CSV table of C-alpha atoms and ligand atoms in Angstrom, one decimal:
chain,number,residue,atom,x,y,z
A,1,MET,CA,0.0,0.0,0.0
A,2,ILE,CA,1.4,3.4,-1.0
A,3,VAL,CA,0.5,6.5,1.0
A,4,LYS,CA,1.5,9.8,-0.5
A,5,THR,CA,0.3,13.3,-0.8
A,6,THR,CA,0.9,15.3,-3.9
A,7,GLU,CA,2.4,18.7,-3.7
A,8,PRO,CA,1.4,21.8,-5.7
A,9,GLN,CA,2.9,21.2,-9.1
A,10,LEU,CA,3.8,24.6,-10.5
A,11,SER,CA,2.0,27.1,-8.4
A,12,ALA,CA,2.8,27.0,-4.7
A,13,ALA,CA,1.5,30.5,-4.4
A,14,ALA,CA,-2.0,29.1,-5.0
A,15,ASP,CA,-2.2,28.4,-1.2
A,16,SER,CA,-2.5,32.1,-0.4
A,17,PRO,CA,-4.9,34.6,-1.9
A,18,GLY,CA,-3.4,37.2,-4.1
A,19,PRO,CA,-4.2,39.7,-6.8
A,20,ALA,CA,-5.2,38.6,-10.3
A,21,GLY,CA,-2.1,37.8,-12.2
A,22,PRO,CA,-1.1,36.0,-15.4
A,23,PRO,CA,-2.8,32.7,-16.3
A,24,VAL,CA,-2.2,29.9,-13.9
A,25,ALA,CA,0.2,27.1,-14.6
A,26,PRO,CA,-1.3,24.3,-16.7
A,27,GLY,CA,-0.1,21.7,-14.1
A,28,LEU,CA,-2.8,22.6,-11.6
A,29,SER,CA,-4.4,19.2,-11.6
A,30,PRO,CA,-7.8,18.2,-10.4
A,31,VAL,CA,-6.3,15.8,-7.9
A,32,TRP,CA,-4.2,18.6,-6.3
A,33,ILE,CA,-7.3,20.9,-6.2
A,34,ALA,CA,-9.5,18.1,-4.8
A,35,GLN,CA,-7.0,17.3,-2.0
A,36,ARG,CA,-6.9,21.0,-0.9
A,37,LEU,CA,-10.7,21.2,-0.9
A,38,ILE,CA,-11.0,18.0,1.2
A,39,ARG,CA,-8.6,19.4,3.8
A,40,PHE,CA,-11.0,22.3,4.6
A,41,ASN,CA,-13.4,20.9,7.1
A,42,THR,CA,-16.8,22.1,5.7
A,43,VAL,CA,-19.0,19.7,7.5
A,44,ASN,CA,-22.6,21.1,7.5
A,45,PRO,CA,-23.9,21.8,10.0
A,46,PRO,CA,-22.3,24.3,10.6
A,47,GLY,CA,-20.7,24.5,7.2
A,48,ASP,CA,-18.1,27.3,7.8
A,49,GLU,CA,-17.3,27.3,4.1
A,50,ALA,CA,-15.7,30.7,4.0
A,51,GLU,CA,-12.1,29.6,4.2
A,52,CYS,CA,-12.6,27.0,1.5
A,53,VAL,CA,-14.4,29.5,-0.8
A,54,GLN,CA,-11.8,32.2,-0.3
A,55,TRP,CA,-9.1,29.6,-1.3
A,56,ILE,CA,-11.0,28.8,-4.4
A,57,ARG,CA,-11.3,32.5,-5.1
A,58,GLY,CA,-7.5,32.9,-4.8
A,59,VAL,CA,-6.9,30.1,-7.3
A,60,LEU,CA,-9.3,31.5,-9.8
A,61,ASP,CA,-8.2,35.1,-9.3
A,62,ARG,CA,-4.6,34.2,-10.0
A,63,ALA,CA,-5.7,32.6,-13.2
A,64,GLY,CA,-7.3,35.8,-14.2
A,65,ILE,CA,-10.8,34.4,-13.9
A,66,GLU,CA,-13.3,37.1,-12.6
A,67,THR,CA,-15.0,36.2,-9.4
A,68,ARG,CA,-17.6,37.7,-7.1
A,69,ILE,CA,-18.5,36.8,-3.5
A,70,LEU,CA,-22.1,37.0,-2.5
A,71,ALA,CA,-23.2,36.2,1.0
A,72,SER,CA,-26.2,36.5,3.3
A,73,ASP,CA,-24.0,35.1,6.1
A,74,PRO,CA,-20.3,36.1,5.8
A,75,ARG,CA,-19.2,32.8,7.2
A,76,ARG,CA,-21.0,31.0,4.4
A,77,PRO,CA,-20.3,32.9,1.1
A,78,ASN,CA,-21.2,31.9,-2.4
A,79,LEU,CA,-18.7,32.5,-5.2
A,80,VAL,CA,-19.7,33.2,-8.8
A,81,ALA,CA,-16.9,33.1,-11.4
A,82,ARG,CA,-17.2,33.9,-15.1
A,83,LEU,CA,-15.0,32.9,-18.0
A,84,PRO,CA,-16.0,35.1,-21.0
A,85,GLY,CA,-16.9,33.3,-24.2
A,86,ARG,CA,-17.2,34.3,-27.8
A,87,GLY,CA,-20.9,35.1,-27.6
A,88,LEU,CA,-21.9,32.3,-30.0
A,89,GLU,CA,-23.9,30.4,-27.4
A,90,PRO,CA,-25.9,31.3,-24.2
A,91,PRO,CA,-23.9,31.2,-21.0
A,92,LEU,CA,-23.4,27.7,-19.5
A,93,LEU,CA,-23.7,27.3,-15.7
A,94,LEU,CA,-21.6,24.9,-13.7
A,95,HIS,CA,-22.7,24.7,-10.0
A,96,ALA,CA,-21.1,22.9,-7.1
A,97,HIS,CA,-21.5,22.8,-3.3
A,98,VAL,CA,-18.5,22.9,-1.0
A,99,ASP,CA,-20.2,21.7,2.2
A,100,VAL,CA,-20.1,18.1,3.2
A,101,VAL,CA,-22.0,15.7,5.4
A,102,PRO,CA,-20.8,14.9,9.0
A,103,VAL,CA,-18.3,12.1,9.8
A,104,GLU,CA,-19.3,11.6,13.4
A,105,GLY,CA,-20.1,8.0,14.4
A,106,GLN,CA,-18.5,6.7,11.2
A,107,GLU,CA,-15.5,4.4,11.3
A,108,TRP,CA,-12.9,5.8,8.8
A,109,THR,CA,-9.8,3.8,7.8
A,110,ARG,CA,-8.1,7.1,6.8
A,111,PRO,CA,-8.5,10.6,8.2
A,112,PRO,CA,-11.6,12.0,6.6
A,113,PHE,CA,-10.0,15.4,6.0
A,114,GLY,CA,-6.6,14.2,5.2
A,115,GLY,CA,-6.9,14.1,1.4
A,116,GLU,CA,-4.5,11.1,1.2
A,117,ILE,CA,-3.8,9.2,-2.0
A,118,VAL,CA,-3.7,5.5,-1.4
A,119,ASP,CA,-3.4,3.0,-4.2
A,120,GLY,CA,-4.5,5.4,-6.8
A,121,GLU,CA,-7.5,6.7,-4.9
A,122,LEU,CA,-8.0,10.1,-3.2
A,123,TRP,CA,-9.6,9.6,0.2
A,124,GLY,CA,-11.7,12.0,2.2
A,125,ARG,CA,-15.1,13.4,2.9
A,126,GLY,CA,-16.3,15.1,-0.2
A,127,ALA,CA,-14.1,13.1,-2.6
A,128,VAL,CA,-17.3,12.1,-4.5
A,129,ASP,CA,-19.9,14.5,-3.0
A,130,MET,CA,-18.8,16.8,-4.4
A,131,LYS,CA,-15.3,18.3,-3.9
A,132,GLY,CA,-13.9,15.9,-6.5
A,133,HIS,CA,-16.5,17.0,-8.9
A,134,LEU,CA,-15.8,20.7,-8.2
A,135,ALA,CA,-12.1,20.0,-8.7
A,136,MET,CA,-12.8,18.7,-12.2
A,137,MET,CA,-14.8,21.8,-13.1
A,138,MET,CA,-12.1,24.1,-11.7
A,139,ALA,CA,-9.3,22.2,-13.4
A,140,ALA,CA,-11.1,22.4,-16.7
A,141,LEU,CA,-11.6,26.2,-16.3
A,142,LEU,CA,-7.9,26.7,-15.4
A,143,ARG,CA,-6.9,24.6,-18.4
A,144,MET,CA,-9.0,26.7,-20.7
A,145,ARG,CA,-7.3,29.9,-19.3
A,146,ALA,CA,-3.8,28.4,-19.4
A,147,ARG,CA,-4.2,27.4,-23.1
A,148,GLY,CA,-6.0,30.5,-24.1
A,149,ASP,CA,-9.1,28.5,-25.1
A,150,VAL,CA,-12.2,30.7,-25.4
A,151,PRO,CA,-15.5,28.9,-24.9
A,152,PRO,CA,-18.3,29.5,-27.4
A,153,GLY,CA,-20.4,31.1,-24.6
A,154,ASP,CA,-19.6,32.4,-21.2
A,155,VAL,CA,-19.0,29.8,-18.6
A,156,ILE,CA,-20.3,30.6,-15.1
A,157,LEU,CA,-19.1,28.6,-12.1
A,158,ALA,CA,-21.3,29.0,-9.0
A,159,VAL,CA,-19.6,27.6,-5.8
A,160,VAL,CA,-22.2,27.4,-3.1
A,161,PRO,CA,-22.5,26.5,0.6
A,162,ASP,CA,-25.3,24.7,2.4
A,163,GLU,CA,-26.5,22.2,-0.1
A,164,GLU,CA,-26.7,19.4,2.4
A,165,THR,CA,-29.1,21.1,4.8
A,166,GLY,CA,-31.5,23.0,2.5
A,167,SER,CA,-29.5,25.5,0.4
A,168,THR,CA,-30.9,28.5,2.3
A,169,VAL,CA,-27.7,30.6,2.3
A,170,GLY,CA,-26.4,28.9,-0.9
A,171,ALA,CA,-28.2,28.2,-4.2
A,172,ARG,CA,-31.6,29.5,-2.9
A,173,PHE,CA,-30.0,32.8,-1.8
A,174,LEU,CA,-28.4,33.1,-5.3
A,175,VAL,CA,-31.5,32.4,-7.4
A,176,GLU,CA,-33.7,34.6,-5.2
A,177,ARG,CA,-31.4,37.5,-4.6
A,178,HIS,CA,-29.1,37.5,-7.6
A,179,PRO,CA,-31.0,36.0,-10.5
A,180,GLU,CA,-29.4,38.6,-12.8
A,181,LEU,CA,-26.1,36.7,-12.6
A,182,PHE,CA,-27.7,33.8,-14.5
A,183,ALA,CA,-29.4,35.9,-17.2
A,184,GLY,CA,-29.6,34.0,-20.5
A,185,VAL,CA,-28.4,30.7,-19.0
A,186,ARG,CA,-30.3,27.8,-20.6
A,187,TYR,CA,-28.3,24.8,-19.4
A,188,ALA,CA,-26.6,23.9,-16.2
A,189,ILE,CA,-24.4,21.1,-14.9
A,190,GLY,CA,-24.3,20.0,-11.3
A,191,GLU,CA,-23.9,17.0,-9.1
A,192,ASP,CA,-24.9,13.4,-9.3
A,193,GLY,CA,-24.6,11.3,-12.3
A,194,GLY,CA,-21.5,9.1,-12.8
A,195,ALA,CA,-23.0,6.3,-10.7
A,196,GLU,CA,-22.6,2.9,-12.1
A,197,LEU,CA,-26.1,1.7,-11.0
A,198,GLY,CA,-24.6,-1.6,-9.8
A,199,LEU,CA,-24.5,-2.9,-13.3
A,200,GLY,CA,-20.8,-2.5,-13.8
A,201,PRO,CA,-20.2,-6.2,-14.6
A,202,TYR,CA,-22.6,-5.9,-17.6
A,203,ALA,CA,-21.8,-2.6,-19.2
A,204,ARG,CA,-19.7,0.6,-18.6
A,205,LEU,CA,-22.5,3.0,-18.1
A,206,HIS,CA,-22.1,6.8,-17.9
A,207,PRO,CA,-25.4,7.9,-16.2
A,208,ILE,CA,-26.4,11.5,-16.9
A,209,VAL,CA,-29.1,12.8,-14.6
A,210,VAL,CA,-31.8,14.5,-16.6
A,211,ALA,CA,-34.4,14.7,-13.9
A,212,GLU,CA,-34.8,14.5,-10.1
A,213,LYS,CA,-37.6,13.3,-7.9
A,214,ARG,CA,-39.2,16.0,-5.8
A,215,THR,CA,-39.3,15.9,-2.0
A,216,CYS,CA,-42.7,15.9,-0.4
A,217,TRP,CA,-42.4,15.1,3.3
A,218,VAL,CA,-45.6,14.4,5.2
A,219,ARG,CA,-46.4,14.1,8.9
A,220,VAL,CA,-49.2,11.7,9.7
A,221,THR,CA,-51.0,12.1,13.1
A,222,LEU,CA,-53.0,9.2,14.5
A,223,ARG,CA,-55.2,9.5,17.5
A,224,GLY,CA,-57.1,7.1,19.7
A,225,PRO,CA,-58.3,6.4,23.2
A,226,GLY,CA,-55.7,6.0,25.9
A,227,GLY,CA,-56.1,3.9,29.0
A,228,HIS,CA,-54.2,1.6,31.3
A,229,ALA,CA,-51.9,-0.7,29.3
A,230,SER,CA,-52.5,-3.6,31.7
A,231,ARG,CA,-55.6,-4.2,29.6
A,232,VAL,CA,-55.5,-5.1,25.9
A,233,ALA,CA,-55.7,-2.2,23.5
A,234,SER,CA,-59.0,-1.1,21.9
A,235,GLY,CA,-59.4,-2.0,18.2
A,236,SER,CA,-59.5,1.8,17.6
A,237,GLY,CA,-56.4,2.3,19.7
A,238,VAL,CA,-53.7,4.3,18.2
A,239,VAL,CA,-51.2,1.5,18.0
A,240,ASN,CA,-53.6,-0.6,16.0
A,241,LYS,CA,-54.1,2.4,13.7
A,242,LEU,CA,-50.3,2.6,13.4
A,243,ARG,CA,-50.1,-1.1,12.4
A,244,ARG,CA,-52.7,-0.6,9.7
A,245,LEU,CA,-50.9,2.5,8.4
A,246,LEU,CA,-47.6,0.7,8.2
A,247,GLU,CA,-49.3,-2.2,6.4
A,248,SER,CA,-50.8,0.2,3.8
A,249,LEU,CA,-47.4,1.6,3.0
A,250,ALA,CA,-45.4,-1.6,3.3
A,251,ASP,CA,-44.4,-1.8,-0.4
A,252,GLY,CA,-42.9,1.7,-0.3
A,253,GLY,CA,-44.7,3.2,-3.2
A,254,LEU,CA,-48.0,4.6,-4.3
A,255,GLY,CA,-48.5,2.6,-7.5
A,256,VAL,CA,-46.7,2.6,-10.9
A,257,GLN,CA,-46.8,5.8,-13.1
A,258,HIS,CA,-45.5,5.7,-16.7
A,259,THR,CA,-43.3,8.7,-17.5
A,260,PRO,CA,-41.5,9.4,-20.8
A,261,VAL,CA,-38.2,10.0,-19.3
A,262,VAL,CA,-38.1,6.8,-17.3
A,263,ASP,CA,-39.3,4.9,-20.3
A,264,ARG,CA,-36.5,6.2,-22.4
A,265,MET,CA,-34.0,5.5,-19.7
A,266,LEU,CA,-35.1,1.9,-19.3
A,267,LYS,CA,-35.2,1.4,-23.1
A,268,GLU,CA,-31.6,2.6,-23.5
A,269,LEU,CA,-30.5,0.6,-20.4
A,270,ALA,CA,-32.0,-2.6,-21.8
A,271,ASN,CA,-30.2,-2.0,-25.1
A,272,ALA,CA,-26.9,-1.5,-23.3
A,273,LEU,CA,-27.0,-4.7,-21.3
A,274,PRO,CA,-26.3,-8.2,-22.5
A,275,PRO,CA,-29.4,-10.0,-23.9
A,276,GLY,CA,-30.5,-12.0,-20.9
A,277,VAL,CA,-30.3,-9.0,-18.5
A,278,GLY,CA,-31.5,-6.5,-21.0
A,279,GLU,CA,-34.6,-8.5,-21.7
A,280,ARG,CA,-35.5,-8.5,-18.0
A,281,VAL,CA,-35.0,-4.7,-17.7
A,282,ASP,CA,-37.2,-4.3,-20.8
A,283,ALA,CA,-39.9,-6.6,-19.3
A,284,PHE,CA,-39.8,-4.3,-16.2
A,285,ARG,CA,-40.1,-1.3,-18.4
A,286,VAL,CA,-43.3,-2.7,-20.0
A,287,ALA,CA,-44.8,-3.9,-16.7
A,288,PRO,CA,-43.1,-2.3,-13.7
A,289,GLU,CA,-46.0,-3.7,-11.5
A,290,ASP,CA,-44.1,-7.0,-11.4
A,291,PRO,CA,-40.5,-6.3,-10.2
A,292,SER,CA,-39.9,-10.0,-9.8
A,293,VAL,CA,-38.6,-10.0,-13.4
A,294,LEU,CA,-35.5,-8.2,-11.9
A,295,ASP,CA,-34.8,-11.0,-9.4
A,296,GLY,CA,-31.1,-11.9,-9.4
A,297,LEU,CA,-29.9,-8.3,-10.1
A,298,ASP,CA,-28.1,-6.4,-7.5
A,299,GLU,CA,-30.5,-5.6,-4.6
A,300,SER,CA,-29.8,-1.9,-4.5
A,301,THR,CA,-30.1,-1.6,-8.3
A,302,VAL,CA,-33.6,-3.2,-8.0
A,303,ARG,CA,-34.6,-0.8,-5.2
A,304,TYR,CA,-33.4,2.1,-7.4
A,305,LEU,CA,-35.4,0.9,-10.4
A,306,ARG,CA,-38.5,0.4,-8.3
A,307,SER,CA,-38.1,3.9,-7.0
A,308,ILE,CA,-38.2,5.6,-10.4
A,309,VAL,CA,-41.4,4.1,-11.6
A,310,GLN,CA,-43.6,5.3,-8.8
A,311,HIS,CA,-43.9,8.1,-6.2
A,312,THR,CA,-42.3,6.5,-3.1
A,313,VAL,CA,-43.1,6.9,0.6
A,314,SER,CA,-40.7,5.8,3.2
A,315,VAL,CA,-41.6,5.7,6.9
A,316,THR,CA,-38.8,7.3,8.8
A,317,VAL,CA,-39.6,9.0,12.1
A,318,LEU,CA,-42.1,7.6,14.6
A,319,GLN,CA,-42.9,9.4,17.8
A,320,GLY,CA,-45.5,8.7,20.5
A,321,GLY,CA,-46.2,7.2,23.9
A,322,THR,CA,-45.7,8.6,27.3
A,323,GLY,CA,-45.2,5.6,29.6
A,324,THR,CA,-44.8,1.8,29.3
A,325,ASN,CA,-48.1,1.3,31.2
A,326,VAL,CA,-50.2,3.8,29.2
A,327,HIS,CA,-51.9,3.2,25.9
A,328,PRO,CA,-50.8,6.2,23.8
A,329,THR,CA,-53.4,8.7,22.6
A,330,GLU,CA,-51.3,10.1,19.8
A,331,ILE,CA,-48.6,8.8,17.5
A,332,THR,CA,-46.9,10.8,14.7
A,333,VAL,CA,-45.2,9.2,11.7
A,334,GLU,CA,-43.0,11.1,9.3
A,335,LEU,CA,-43.0,10.0,5.7
A,336,ASP,CA,-40.2,10.8,3.2
A,337,GLY,CA,-42.2,11.1,0.0
A,338,ARG,CA,-40.5,11.5,-3.4
A,339,VAL,CA,-42.6,12.5,-6.4
A,340,LEU,CA,-41.7,11.5,-9.9
A,341,PRO,CA,-40.6,14.2,-12.4
A,342,GLY,CA,-43.0,15.2,-15.2
A,343,GLY,CA,-45.3,17.8,-13.6
A,344,PHE,CA,-47.1,15.7,-11.0
A,345,THR,CA,-48.7,18.1,-8.6
A,346,THR,CA,-48.5,17.9,-4.8
A,347,GLU,CA,-52.3,17.4,-4.8
A,348,GLU,CA,-52.1,14.4,-7.0
A,349,PHE,CA,-49.4,12.9,-4.7
A,350,LEU,CA,-51.4,13.6,-1.6
A,351,GLY,CA,-54.6,12.2,-3.2
A,352,LEU,CA,-52.8,8.9,-3.9
A,353,LEU,CA,-51.4,8.8,-0.4
A,354,ARG,CA,-54.9,9.4,1.0
A,355,GLU,CA,-56.2,6.5,-1.0
A,356,ARG,CA,-53.6,4.3,0.6
A,357,VAL,CA,-53.9,5.4,4.2
A,358,GLY,CA,-57.7,5.8,4.4
A,359,PRO,CA,-59.8,8.8,5.4
A,360,GLU,CA,-58.9,9.0,9.1
A,361,PRO,CA,-55.2,9.9,9.6
A,362,GLU,CA,-54.3,13.6,9.6
A,363,LEU,CA,-51.8,14.4,6.8
A,364,GLU,CA,-49.7,17.5,7.0
A,365,LEU,CA,-47.3,18.3,4.2
A,366,PHE,CA,-44.3,19.9,6.0
A,367,VAL,CA,-41.7,20.0,3.3
A,368,GLU,CA,-42.6,20.6,-0.3
A,369,GLY,CA,-39.8,20.5,-2.9
A,370,GLU,CA,-39.8,22.8,-5.9
A,371,LEU,CA,-41.8,21.7,-9.0
A,372,SER,CA,-39.4,21.7,-12.0
A,373,PRO,CA,-40.4,21.8,-15.6
A,374,PRO,CA,-40.4,18.4,-17.3
A,375,PRO,CA,-36.9,17.4,-18.6
A,376,ARG,CA,-35.8,18.2,-22.2
A,377,LEU,CA,-33.3,16.0,-23.8
A,378,ASP,CA,-32.3,18.2,-26.7
A,379,ALA,CA,-29.1,19.2,-28.5
A,380,PHE,CA,-27.2,20.0,-25.3
A,381,TYR,CA,-27.9,16.6,-23.9
A,382,ASP,CA,-26.6,15.2,-27.1
A,383,ARG,CA,-23.4,17.1,-26.6
A,384,LEU,CA,-22.9,15.6,-23.2
A,385,VAL,CA,-23.3,12.2,-24.8
A,386,LYS,CA,-20.9,13.0,-27.6
A,387,VAL,CA,-18.2,14.1,-25.1
A,388,LEU,CA,-18.5,10.8,-23.2
A,389,LYS,CA,-18.4,8.8,-26.3
A,390,ALA,CA,-15.3,10.6,-27.5
A,391,LYS,CA,-13.5,10.0,-24.2
A,392,ASP,CA,-14.7,6.5,-23.7
A,393,PRO,CA,-15.8,4.9,-26.9
A,394,ASP,CA,-16.8,1.6,-25.2
A,395,GLY,CA,-18.9,3.3,-22.6
A,396,VAL,CA,-22.6,3.9,-22.8
A,397,PRO,CA,-24.0,7.3,-21.8
A,398,LEU,CA,-27.5,6.8,-20.2
A,399,PRO,CA,-30.1,9.4,-19.3
A,400,ILE,CA,-31.3,8.7,-15.7
A,401,VAL,CA,-33.7,10.0,-13.1
A,402,THR,CA,-32.2,10.4,-9.6
A,403,THR,CA,-34.2,9.8,-6.5
A,404,ALA,CA,-32.3,12.5,-4.7
A,405,SER,CA,-32.8,16.2,-4.9
A,406,THR,CA,-29.9,18.6,-5.4
A,407,ASP,CA,-29.5,22.4,-6.0
A,408,ALA,CA,-30.5,21.7,-9.6
A,409,ARG,CA,-34.1,21.9,-8.3
A,410,LEU,CA,-33.6,25.6,-7.5
A,411,PHE,CA,-31.9,26.6,-10.7
A,412,SER,CA,-34.6,24.8,-12.7
A,413,SER,CA,-37.7,25.7,-10.9
A,414,ARG,CA,-36.8,29.4,-10.2
A,415,LEU,CA,-34.9,30.3,-13.3
A,416,GLY,CA,-36.2,27.7,-15.9
A,417,ILE,CA,-32.7,26.4,-16.5
A,418,GLN,CA,-32.5,22.8,-17.8
A,419,CYS,CA,-30.2,21.1,-15.4
A,420,PHE,CA,-28.1,17.9,-15.8
A,421,GLY,CA,-26.2,15.9,-13.2
A,422,TRP,CA,-23.0,15.2,-15.1
A,423,MET,CA,-20.0,13.8,-13.3
A,424,PRO,CA,-18.0,12.0,-15.9
A,425,LEU,CA,-16.1,9.2,-14.3
A,426,LEU,CA,-14.2,6.2,-15.6
A,427,HIS,CA,-14.4,3.4,-13.0
A,428,ALA,CA,-13.1,-0.1,-12.7
A,429,PRO,CA,-16.2,-2.3,-13.1
A,430,GLU,CA,-16.1,-3.4,-9.5
A,431,THR,CA,-16.1,0.1,-8.1
A,432,VAL,CA,-19.0,0.7,-5.7
A,433,TYR,CA,-19.4,4.4,-6.2
A,434,ARG,CA,-22.9,5.0,-4.9
A,435,ASP,CA,-22.3,3.2,-1.6
A,436,ARG,CA,-19.6,5.7,-0.8
A,437,LEU,CA,-21.9,8.7,-0.8
A,438,HIS,CA,-22.3,10.1,2.8
A,439,CYS,CA,-20.5,6.9,4.0
A,440,PRO,CA,-17.2,6.3,5.7
A,441,ASP,CA,-14.1,5.8,3.5
A,442,GLU,CA,-15.5,8.1,0.8
A,443,ARG,CA,-12.8,8.1,-2.0
A,444,ILE,CA,-12.4,8.5,-5.7
A,445,ALA,CA,-9.9,7.2,-8.2
A,446,VAL,CA,-7.3,9.7,-9.3
A,447,SER,CA,-7.7,8.5,-12.9
A,448,ALA,CA,-11.5,9.2,-12.6
A,449,LEU,CA,-10.8,12.8,-11.7
A,450,GLU,CA,-8.5,13.2,-14.6
A,451,PHE,CA,-11.0,11.6,-17.0
A,452,GLY,CA,-13.7,14.0,-15.7
A,453,THR,CA,-11.5,17.0,-16.2
A,454,ASP,CA,-10.8,16.0,-19.8
A,455,CYS,CA,-14.5,15.6,-20.4
A,456,PHE,CA,-15.3,19.0,-18.9
A,457,HIS,CA,-12.5,20.6,-20.9
A,458,MET,CA,-13.8,19.2,-24.1
A,459,LEU,CA,-17.4,20.3,-23.3
A,460,LEU,CA,-16.3,23.9,-22.3
A,461,SER,CA,-14.1,24.4,-25.3
A,462,GLY,CA,-17.1,23.6,-27.5
A,463,ALA,CA,-15.5,20.6,-29.0
A,464,GLY,CA,-18.5,18.5,-28.0
B,1,LIG,ZN1,-23.8,16.6,-3.0
């Protein structure tokens, strides 16, 4: 096992902020940038992203890339950088968050903020989500500057705090208070994508997120008669109501819905897989009501596929009861609801939920995610595909729907920007990328960071 840390290659001065100067050295690699980013502890809460963002500003300033800092909380600034283009295309937005999720309670083999390189992998919190991704974007911009490449349209890089806990001082602040910074932007690239979907042994997939599910969190309140628990509970007792509620939601979803974007995804996926597996995915596409056709595939892949053909509802937080010897009179249950893309309204979702749980339980929608316009897979999507095909001719780009929600929801719902989750990665087939998100021992292959930077550089230079 080799443990080493790379040193700044040509620009040691990049560690301290300074005035704008000549273009930065071309050797400023994504790995070196990602290492530095990981070493800033930006665990959210509390975030404290300022030092990290100021470091990024120093690097970009020295390369002669114009930056602005915008903040509602000075400890948690946003940075917006702009690389001017030739005016042939609308501006393109790249957005990335620098906050990361906590590491407490997790057993890490390596220090989570060490940024160590071990056996060709860069370790640390944020390596995947999403400091590694941001490093690809920054390295591509720096390469453009260093080579004198001028993009066809302006490239805007928005570096934001607070994605992991609601985006209030991050992307939401930017789109609500400074929408003028994004005037004319039609397309954006942000996080997610790049996951191998657990199908690595069958095909080298390059998932491109074209739509996200929408968060709709619901609190269910159940009430019933109390009484001494030394006697059996009443049939109308609140625990019996809880049992019936859990049974009604046991399969995790609210029934299959056909959406064009999922249909296209499953069609392309079926075509990319070897015949036996591909046929089963196609059978699932035609009749998702029967997921047993997927038996034998990786369990998390099956759960993912089942989650993109229906609105899902997961029971997460249960609260109630005051004493072991007292039948409770009230129990609340929180549901993590995720609504499919394609314009489904909150009312439709709540209507289906009501059908499931019956007329009695009180339902309160306490978090409602933004409703984004339906996805468009137009010429820009084709460019993303073309770049991936050029850089990995044997790989298969694939449009996917993610079950998560990212800052893309704010840029798309508030500003009408078509957002893509595009993290170009080239993995060994056995890499379990998705299982590293928010988990201990998060890490990314150095070669994957370099591949991603090459892809971003090709896209930004207009060669795609
Ligand atoms: Zn993220």
